[in-house]
PDB file of C-alpha atoms in Angstrom:
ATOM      1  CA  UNK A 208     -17.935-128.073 -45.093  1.00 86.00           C
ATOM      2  CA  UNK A 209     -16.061-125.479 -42.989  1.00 84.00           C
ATOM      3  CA  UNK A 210     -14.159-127.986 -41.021  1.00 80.00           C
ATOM      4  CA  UNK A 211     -11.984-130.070 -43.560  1.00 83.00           C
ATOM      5  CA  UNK A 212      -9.681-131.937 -41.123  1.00 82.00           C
ATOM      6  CA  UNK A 213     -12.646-133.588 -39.450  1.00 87.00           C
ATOM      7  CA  UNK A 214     -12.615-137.022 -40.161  1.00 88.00           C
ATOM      8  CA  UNK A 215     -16.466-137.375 -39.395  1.00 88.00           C
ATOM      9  CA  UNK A 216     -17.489-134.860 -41.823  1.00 93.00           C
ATOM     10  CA  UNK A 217     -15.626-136.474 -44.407  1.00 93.00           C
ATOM     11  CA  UNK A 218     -16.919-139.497 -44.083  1.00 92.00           C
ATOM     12  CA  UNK A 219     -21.001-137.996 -44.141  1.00 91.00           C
ATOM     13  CA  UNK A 220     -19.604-136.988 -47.144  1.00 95.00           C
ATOM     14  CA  UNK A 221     -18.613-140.188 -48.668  1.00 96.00           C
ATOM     15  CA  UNK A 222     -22.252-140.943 -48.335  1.00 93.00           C
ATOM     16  CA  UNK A 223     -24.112-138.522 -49.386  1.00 94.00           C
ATOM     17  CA  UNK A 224     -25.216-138.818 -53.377  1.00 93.00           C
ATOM     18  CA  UNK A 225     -24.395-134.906 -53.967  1.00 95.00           C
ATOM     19  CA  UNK A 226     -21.414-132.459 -54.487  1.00 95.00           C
ATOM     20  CA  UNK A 227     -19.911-131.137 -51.073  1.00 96.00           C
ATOM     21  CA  UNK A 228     -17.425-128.880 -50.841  1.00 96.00           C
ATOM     22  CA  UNK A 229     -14.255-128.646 -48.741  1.00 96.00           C
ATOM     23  CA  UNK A 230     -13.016-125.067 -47.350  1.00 93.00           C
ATOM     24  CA  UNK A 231      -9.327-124.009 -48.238  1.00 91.00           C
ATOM     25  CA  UNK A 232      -9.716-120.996 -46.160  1.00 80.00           C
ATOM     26  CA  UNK A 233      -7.651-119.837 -43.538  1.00 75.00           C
ATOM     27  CA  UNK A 234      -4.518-117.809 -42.931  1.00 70.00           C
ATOM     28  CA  UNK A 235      -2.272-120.548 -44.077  1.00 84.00           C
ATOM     29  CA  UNK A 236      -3.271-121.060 -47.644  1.00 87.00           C
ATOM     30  CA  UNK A 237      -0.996-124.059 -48.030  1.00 92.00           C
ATOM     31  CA  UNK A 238      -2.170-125.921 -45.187  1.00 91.00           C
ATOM     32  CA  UNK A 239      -5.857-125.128 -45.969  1.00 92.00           C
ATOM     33  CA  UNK A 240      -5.064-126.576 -49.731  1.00 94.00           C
ATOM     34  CA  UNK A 241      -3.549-129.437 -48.538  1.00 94.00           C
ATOM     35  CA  UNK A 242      -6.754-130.607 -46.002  1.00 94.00           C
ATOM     36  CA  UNK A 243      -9.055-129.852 -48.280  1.00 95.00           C
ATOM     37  CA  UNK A 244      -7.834-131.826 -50.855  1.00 96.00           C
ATOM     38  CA  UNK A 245      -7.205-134.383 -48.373  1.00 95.00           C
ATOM     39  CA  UNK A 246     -10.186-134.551 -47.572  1.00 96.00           C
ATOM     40  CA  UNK A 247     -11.801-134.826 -50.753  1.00 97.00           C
ATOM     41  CA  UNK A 248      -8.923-137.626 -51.464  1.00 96.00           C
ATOM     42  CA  UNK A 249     -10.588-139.622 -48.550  1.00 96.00           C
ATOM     43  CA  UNK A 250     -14.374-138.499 -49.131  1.00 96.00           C
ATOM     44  CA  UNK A 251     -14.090-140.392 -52.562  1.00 96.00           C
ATOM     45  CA  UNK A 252     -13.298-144.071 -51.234  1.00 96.00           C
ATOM     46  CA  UNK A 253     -15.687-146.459 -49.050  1.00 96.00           C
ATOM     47  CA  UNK A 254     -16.124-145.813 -45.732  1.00 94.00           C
ATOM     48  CA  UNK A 255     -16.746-148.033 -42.971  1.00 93.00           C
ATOM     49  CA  UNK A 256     -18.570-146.329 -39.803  1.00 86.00           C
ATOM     50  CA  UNK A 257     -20.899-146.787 -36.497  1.00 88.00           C
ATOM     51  CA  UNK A 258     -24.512-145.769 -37.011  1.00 85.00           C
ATOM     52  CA  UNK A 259     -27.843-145.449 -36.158  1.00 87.00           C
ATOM     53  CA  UNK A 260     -30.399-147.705 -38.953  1.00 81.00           C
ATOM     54  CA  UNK A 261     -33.704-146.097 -40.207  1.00 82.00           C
ATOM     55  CA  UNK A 262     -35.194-148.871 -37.483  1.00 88.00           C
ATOM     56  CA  UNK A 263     -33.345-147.015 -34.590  1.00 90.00           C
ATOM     57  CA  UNK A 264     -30.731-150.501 -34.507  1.00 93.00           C
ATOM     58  CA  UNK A 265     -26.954-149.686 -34.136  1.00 94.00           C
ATOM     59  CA  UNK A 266     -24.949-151.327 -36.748  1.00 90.00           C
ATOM     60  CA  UNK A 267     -21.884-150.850 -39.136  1.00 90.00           C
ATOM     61  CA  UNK A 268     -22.539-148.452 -42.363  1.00 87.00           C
ATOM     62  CA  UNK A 269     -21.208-148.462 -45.455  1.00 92.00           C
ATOM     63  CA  UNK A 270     -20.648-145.819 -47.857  1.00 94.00           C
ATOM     64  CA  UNK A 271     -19.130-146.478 -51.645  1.00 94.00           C
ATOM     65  CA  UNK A 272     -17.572-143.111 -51.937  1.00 97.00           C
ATOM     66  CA  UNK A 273     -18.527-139.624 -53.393  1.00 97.00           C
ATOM     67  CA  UNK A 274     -16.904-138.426 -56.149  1.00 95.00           C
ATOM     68  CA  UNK A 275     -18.367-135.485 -57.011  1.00 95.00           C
ATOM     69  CA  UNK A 276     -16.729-133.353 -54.200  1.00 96.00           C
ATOM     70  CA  UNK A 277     -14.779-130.225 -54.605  1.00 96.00           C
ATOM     71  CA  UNK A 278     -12.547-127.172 -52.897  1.00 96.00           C
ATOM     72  CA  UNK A 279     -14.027-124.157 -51.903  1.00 96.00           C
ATOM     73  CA  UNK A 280     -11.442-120.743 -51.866  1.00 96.00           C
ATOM     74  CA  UNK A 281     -11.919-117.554 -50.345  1.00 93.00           C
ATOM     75  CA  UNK A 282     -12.881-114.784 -53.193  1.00 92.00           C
ATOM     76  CA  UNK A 283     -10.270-112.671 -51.864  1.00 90.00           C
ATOM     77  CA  UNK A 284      -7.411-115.365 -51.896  1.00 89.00           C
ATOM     78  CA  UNK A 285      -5.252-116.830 -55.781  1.00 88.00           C
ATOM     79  CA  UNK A 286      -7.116-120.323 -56.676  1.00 93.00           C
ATOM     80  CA  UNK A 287      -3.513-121.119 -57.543  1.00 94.00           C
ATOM     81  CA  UNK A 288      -2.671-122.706 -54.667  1.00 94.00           C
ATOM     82  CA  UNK A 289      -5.975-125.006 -53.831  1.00 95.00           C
ATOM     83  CA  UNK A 290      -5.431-125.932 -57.810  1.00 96.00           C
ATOM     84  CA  UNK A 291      -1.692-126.924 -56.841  1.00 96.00           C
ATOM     85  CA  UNK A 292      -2.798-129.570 -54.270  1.00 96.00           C
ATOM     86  CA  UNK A 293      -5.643-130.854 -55.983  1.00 96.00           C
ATOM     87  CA  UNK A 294      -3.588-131.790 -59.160  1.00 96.00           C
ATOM     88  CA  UNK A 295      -0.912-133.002 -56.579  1.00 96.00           C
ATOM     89  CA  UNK A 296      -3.218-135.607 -55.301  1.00 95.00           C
ATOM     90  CA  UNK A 297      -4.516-136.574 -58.560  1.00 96.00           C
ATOM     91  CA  UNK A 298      -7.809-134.886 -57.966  1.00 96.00           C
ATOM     92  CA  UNK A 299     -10.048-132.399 -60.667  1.00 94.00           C
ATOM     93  CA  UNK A 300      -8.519-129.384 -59.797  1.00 93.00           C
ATOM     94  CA  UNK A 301     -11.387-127.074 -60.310  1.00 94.00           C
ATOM     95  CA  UNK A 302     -12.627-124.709 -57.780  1.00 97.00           C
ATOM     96  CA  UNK A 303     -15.569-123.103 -56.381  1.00 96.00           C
ATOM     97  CA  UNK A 304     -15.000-119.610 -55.165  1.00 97.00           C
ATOM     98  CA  UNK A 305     -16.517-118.253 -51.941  1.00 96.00           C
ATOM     99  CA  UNK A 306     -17.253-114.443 -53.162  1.00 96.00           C
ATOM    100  CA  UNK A 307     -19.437-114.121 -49.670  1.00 94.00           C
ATOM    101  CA  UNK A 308     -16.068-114.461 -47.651  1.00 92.00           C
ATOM    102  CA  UNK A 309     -14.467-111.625 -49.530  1.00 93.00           C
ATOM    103  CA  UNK A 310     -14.359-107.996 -48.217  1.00 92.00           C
ATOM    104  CA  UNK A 311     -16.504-107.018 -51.936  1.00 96.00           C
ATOM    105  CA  UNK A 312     -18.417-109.726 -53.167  1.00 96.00           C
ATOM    106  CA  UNK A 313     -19.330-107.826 -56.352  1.00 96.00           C
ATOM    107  CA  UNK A 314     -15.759-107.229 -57.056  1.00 96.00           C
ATOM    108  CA  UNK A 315     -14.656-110.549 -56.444  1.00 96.00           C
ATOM    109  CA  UNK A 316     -17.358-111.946 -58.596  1.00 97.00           C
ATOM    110  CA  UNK A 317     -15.957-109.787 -61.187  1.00 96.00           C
ATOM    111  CA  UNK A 318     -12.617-111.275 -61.185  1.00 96.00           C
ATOM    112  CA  UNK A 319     -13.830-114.775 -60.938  1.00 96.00           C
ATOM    113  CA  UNK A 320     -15.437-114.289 -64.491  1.00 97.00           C
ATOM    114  CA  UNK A 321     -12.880-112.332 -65.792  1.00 96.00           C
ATOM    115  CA  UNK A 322     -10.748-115.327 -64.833  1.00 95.00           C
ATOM    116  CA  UNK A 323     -13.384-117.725 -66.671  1.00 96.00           C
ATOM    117  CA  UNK A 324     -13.580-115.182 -69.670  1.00 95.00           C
ATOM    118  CA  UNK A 325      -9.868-115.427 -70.587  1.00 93.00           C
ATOM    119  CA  UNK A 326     -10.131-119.223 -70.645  1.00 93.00           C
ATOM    120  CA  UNK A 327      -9.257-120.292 -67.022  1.00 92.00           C
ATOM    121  CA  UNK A 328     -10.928-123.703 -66.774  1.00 93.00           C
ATOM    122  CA  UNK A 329      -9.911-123.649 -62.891  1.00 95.00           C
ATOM    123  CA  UNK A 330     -12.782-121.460 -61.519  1.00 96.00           C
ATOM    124  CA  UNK A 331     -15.989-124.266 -61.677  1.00 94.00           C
ATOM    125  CA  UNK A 332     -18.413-122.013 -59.595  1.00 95.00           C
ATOM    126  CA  UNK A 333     -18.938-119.194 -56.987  1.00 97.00           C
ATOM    127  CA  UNK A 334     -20.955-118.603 -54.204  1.00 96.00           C
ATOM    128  CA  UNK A 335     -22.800-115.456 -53.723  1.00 97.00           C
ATOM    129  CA  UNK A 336     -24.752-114.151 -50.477  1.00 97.00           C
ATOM    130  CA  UNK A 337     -27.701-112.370 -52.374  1.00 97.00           C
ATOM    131  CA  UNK A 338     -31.171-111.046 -51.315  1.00 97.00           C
ATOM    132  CA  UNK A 339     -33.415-108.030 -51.713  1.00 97.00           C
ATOM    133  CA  UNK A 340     -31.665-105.028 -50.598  1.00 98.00           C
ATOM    134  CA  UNK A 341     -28.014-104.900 -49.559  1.00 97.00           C
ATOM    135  CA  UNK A 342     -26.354-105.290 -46.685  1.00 96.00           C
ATOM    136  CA  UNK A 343     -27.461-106.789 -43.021  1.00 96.00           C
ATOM    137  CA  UNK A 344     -28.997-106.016 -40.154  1.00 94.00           C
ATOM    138  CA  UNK A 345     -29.474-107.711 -36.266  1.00 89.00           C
ATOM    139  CA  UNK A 346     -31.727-110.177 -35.567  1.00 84.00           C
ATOM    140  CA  UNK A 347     -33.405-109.206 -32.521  1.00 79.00           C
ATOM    141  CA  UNK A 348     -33.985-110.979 -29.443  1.00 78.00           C
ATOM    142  CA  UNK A 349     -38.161-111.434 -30.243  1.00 68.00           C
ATOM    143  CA  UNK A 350     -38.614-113.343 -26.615  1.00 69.00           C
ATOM    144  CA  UNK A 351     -37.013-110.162 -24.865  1.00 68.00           C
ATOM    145  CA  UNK A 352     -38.995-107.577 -27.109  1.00 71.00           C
ATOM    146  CA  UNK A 353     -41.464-109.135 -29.292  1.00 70.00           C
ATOM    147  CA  UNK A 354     -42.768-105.872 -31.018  1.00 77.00           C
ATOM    148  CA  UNK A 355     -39.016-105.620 -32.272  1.00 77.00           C
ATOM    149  CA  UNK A 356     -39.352-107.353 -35.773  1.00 78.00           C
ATOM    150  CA  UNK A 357     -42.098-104.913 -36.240  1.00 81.00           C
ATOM    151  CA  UNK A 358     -38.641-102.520 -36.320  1.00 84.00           C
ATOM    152  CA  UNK A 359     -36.326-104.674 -39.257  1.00 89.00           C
ATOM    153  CA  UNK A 360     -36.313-103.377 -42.718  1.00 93.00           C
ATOM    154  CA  UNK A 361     -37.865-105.450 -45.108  1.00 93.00           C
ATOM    155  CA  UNK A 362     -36.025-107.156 -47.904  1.00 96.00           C
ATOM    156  CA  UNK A 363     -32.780-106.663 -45.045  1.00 96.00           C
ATOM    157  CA  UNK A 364     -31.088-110.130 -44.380  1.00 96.00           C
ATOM    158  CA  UNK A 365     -30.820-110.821 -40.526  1.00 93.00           C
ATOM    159  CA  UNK A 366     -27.805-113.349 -40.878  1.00 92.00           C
ATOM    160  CA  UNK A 367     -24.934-112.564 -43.898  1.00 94.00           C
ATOM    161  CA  UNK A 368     -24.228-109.426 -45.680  1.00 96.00           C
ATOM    162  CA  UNK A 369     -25.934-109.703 -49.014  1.00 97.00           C
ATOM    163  CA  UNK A 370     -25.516-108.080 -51.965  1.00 97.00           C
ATOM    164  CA  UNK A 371     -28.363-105.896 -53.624  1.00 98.00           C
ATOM    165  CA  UNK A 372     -31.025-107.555 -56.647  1.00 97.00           C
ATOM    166  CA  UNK A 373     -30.091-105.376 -59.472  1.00 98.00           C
ATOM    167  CA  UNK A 374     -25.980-106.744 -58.287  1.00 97.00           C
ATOM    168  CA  UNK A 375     -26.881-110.135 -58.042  1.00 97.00           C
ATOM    169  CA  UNK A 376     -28.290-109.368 -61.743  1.00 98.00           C
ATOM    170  CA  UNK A 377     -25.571-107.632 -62.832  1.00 97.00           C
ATOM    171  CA  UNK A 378     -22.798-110.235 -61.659  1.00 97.00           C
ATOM    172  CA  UNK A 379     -25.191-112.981 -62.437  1.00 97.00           C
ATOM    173  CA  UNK A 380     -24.865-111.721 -66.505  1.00 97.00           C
ATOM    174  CA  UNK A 381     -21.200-111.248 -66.546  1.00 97.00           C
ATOM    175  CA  UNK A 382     -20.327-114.475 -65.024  1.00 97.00           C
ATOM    176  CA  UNK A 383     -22.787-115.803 -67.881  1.00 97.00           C
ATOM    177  CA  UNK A 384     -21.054-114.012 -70.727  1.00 97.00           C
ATOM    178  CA  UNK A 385     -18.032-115.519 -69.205  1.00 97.00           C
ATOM    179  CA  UNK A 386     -18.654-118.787 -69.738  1.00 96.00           C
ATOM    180  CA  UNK A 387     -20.563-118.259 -73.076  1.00 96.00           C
ATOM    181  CA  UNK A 388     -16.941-116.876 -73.687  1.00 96.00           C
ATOM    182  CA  UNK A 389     -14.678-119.095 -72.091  1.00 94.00           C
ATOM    183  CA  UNK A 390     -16.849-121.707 -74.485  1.00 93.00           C
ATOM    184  CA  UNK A 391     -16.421-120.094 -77.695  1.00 93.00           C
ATOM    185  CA  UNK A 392     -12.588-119.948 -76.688  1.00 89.00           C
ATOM    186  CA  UNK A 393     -12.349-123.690 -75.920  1.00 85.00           C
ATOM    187  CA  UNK A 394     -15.000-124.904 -78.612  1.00 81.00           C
ATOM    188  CA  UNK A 395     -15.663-127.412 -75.608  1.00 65.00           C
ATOM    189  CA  UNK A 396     -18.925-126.710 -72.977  1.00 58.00           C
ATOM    190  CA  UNK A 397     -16.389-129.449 -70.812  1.00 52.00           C
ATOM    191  CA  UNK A 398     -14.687-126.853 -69.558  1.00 49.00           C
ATOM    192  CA  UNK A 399     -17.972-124.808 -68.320  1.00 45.00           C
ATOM    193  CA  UNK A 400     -18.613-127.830 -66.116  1.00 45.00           C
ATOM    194  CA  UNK A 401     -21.530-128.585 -68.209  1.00 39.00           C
ATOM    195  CA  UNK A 402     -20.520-132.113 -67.877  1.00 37.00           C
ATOM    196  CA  UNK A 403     -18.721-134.336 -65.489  1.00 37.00           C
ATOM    197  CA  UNK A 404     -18.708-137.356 -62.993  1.00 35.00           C
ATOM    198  CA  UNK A 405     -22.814-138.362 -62.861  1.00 35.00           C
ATOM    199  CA  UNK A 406     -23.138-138.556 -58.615  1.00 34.00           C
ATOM    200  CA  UNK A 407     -22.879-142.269 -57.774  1.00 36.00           C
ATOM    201  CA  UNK A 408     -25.885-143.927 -56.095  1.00 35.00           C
ATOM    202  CA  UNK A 409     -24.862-144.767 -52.129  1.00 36.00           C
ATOM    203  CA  UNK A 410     -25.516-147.557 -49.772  1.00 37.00           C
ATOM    204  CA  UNK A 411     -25.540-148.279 -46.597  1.00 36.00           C
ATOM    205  CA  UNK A 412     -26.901-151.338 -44.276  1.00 34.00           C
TER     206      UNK A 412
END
């Protein structure tokens, strides 16, 4: 979720029986930190809201809480900081880091495992914008010109810069061997995020 001081947001969140994670991005990494894990603070406890039933009937919903939420950091910014408000507010402060929003995803990938290799139990995931070929191109207006998609490249995304197969291979098996190390270090898989919290069941009426 992009938008972490929205109250609704974080309470769809409290609801939903899956992780969801909270951006700490933005030029002020202290005030990003400290929203985020705000609003994983308040995603985590009941919430009490106006809805819309399966039936189509307006009525009061209730969520029990999600506890299985989590920060998300820019690849090119220190985790320190997000991990510094997160253990502030008494929350698991573990990280998943955005490699797409980094000016080289490959290299930021890179550090992440390196990070993860020398033990760092802080870094619980990244995210990676990955397809065929490398790169991006424009989406074309089809209703304007509709022989244009004849005229995209194939295996060329049309929305995000992605990085390359053989990369996503590549940075795939070293973040592997850094966990596989990061294990051996620790002699726990806990630390690999091979466990944790099972995702609570929700209600709502």
């Amino acid at each position: 979720i992009g938008s972490s001081q929205s109250r609704l947001f974080t309470q769809l969140a409290s609801g939903l029986s899956m992780p969801v994670g909270f951006a700490a991005l933005g030029a002020e990494a202290d005030a990003a930190s400290e929203a985020a894990a705000a609003a994983i603070a308040s995603a985590a406890k009941p919430h009490p809201f106006i809805g819309v039933s399966k039936q189509g009937v307006a009525g009061v919903v209730h969520t029990t809480g999600n506890a299985d939420c989590h920060a998300i950091v820019c690849g090119d910014a220190p985790v320190e900081t997000a991990v510094k408000y997160l253990a502030d507010a008494g929350l698991c402060s573990r990280v998943m880091v955005d490699c797409s929003a980094a000016a080289d995803q490959a290299a930021s990938a890179k550090a992440a495992a390196a990070r993860v290799s020398a033990g760092g139990a802080e870094v619980a995931g990244v995210i990676l914008n990955s397809y065929l070929k490398a790169g991006a191109q424009p989406h074309p207006p089809l209703d304007e010109a509709p022989d244009a998609a004849a005229r995209l490249e194939t295996g060329v995304s049309i929305s995000e810069p992605c990085i390359d197969w053989d990369t996503t291979h590549a940075v795939l098996s070293e973040l592997a061997a850094a966990v596989k190390a990061r294990r051996a270090a620790t002699g726990s898989a806990k630390a690999n995020g091979a466990s944790g919290p099972a995702a609570k069941k929700r209600r709502s009426r």
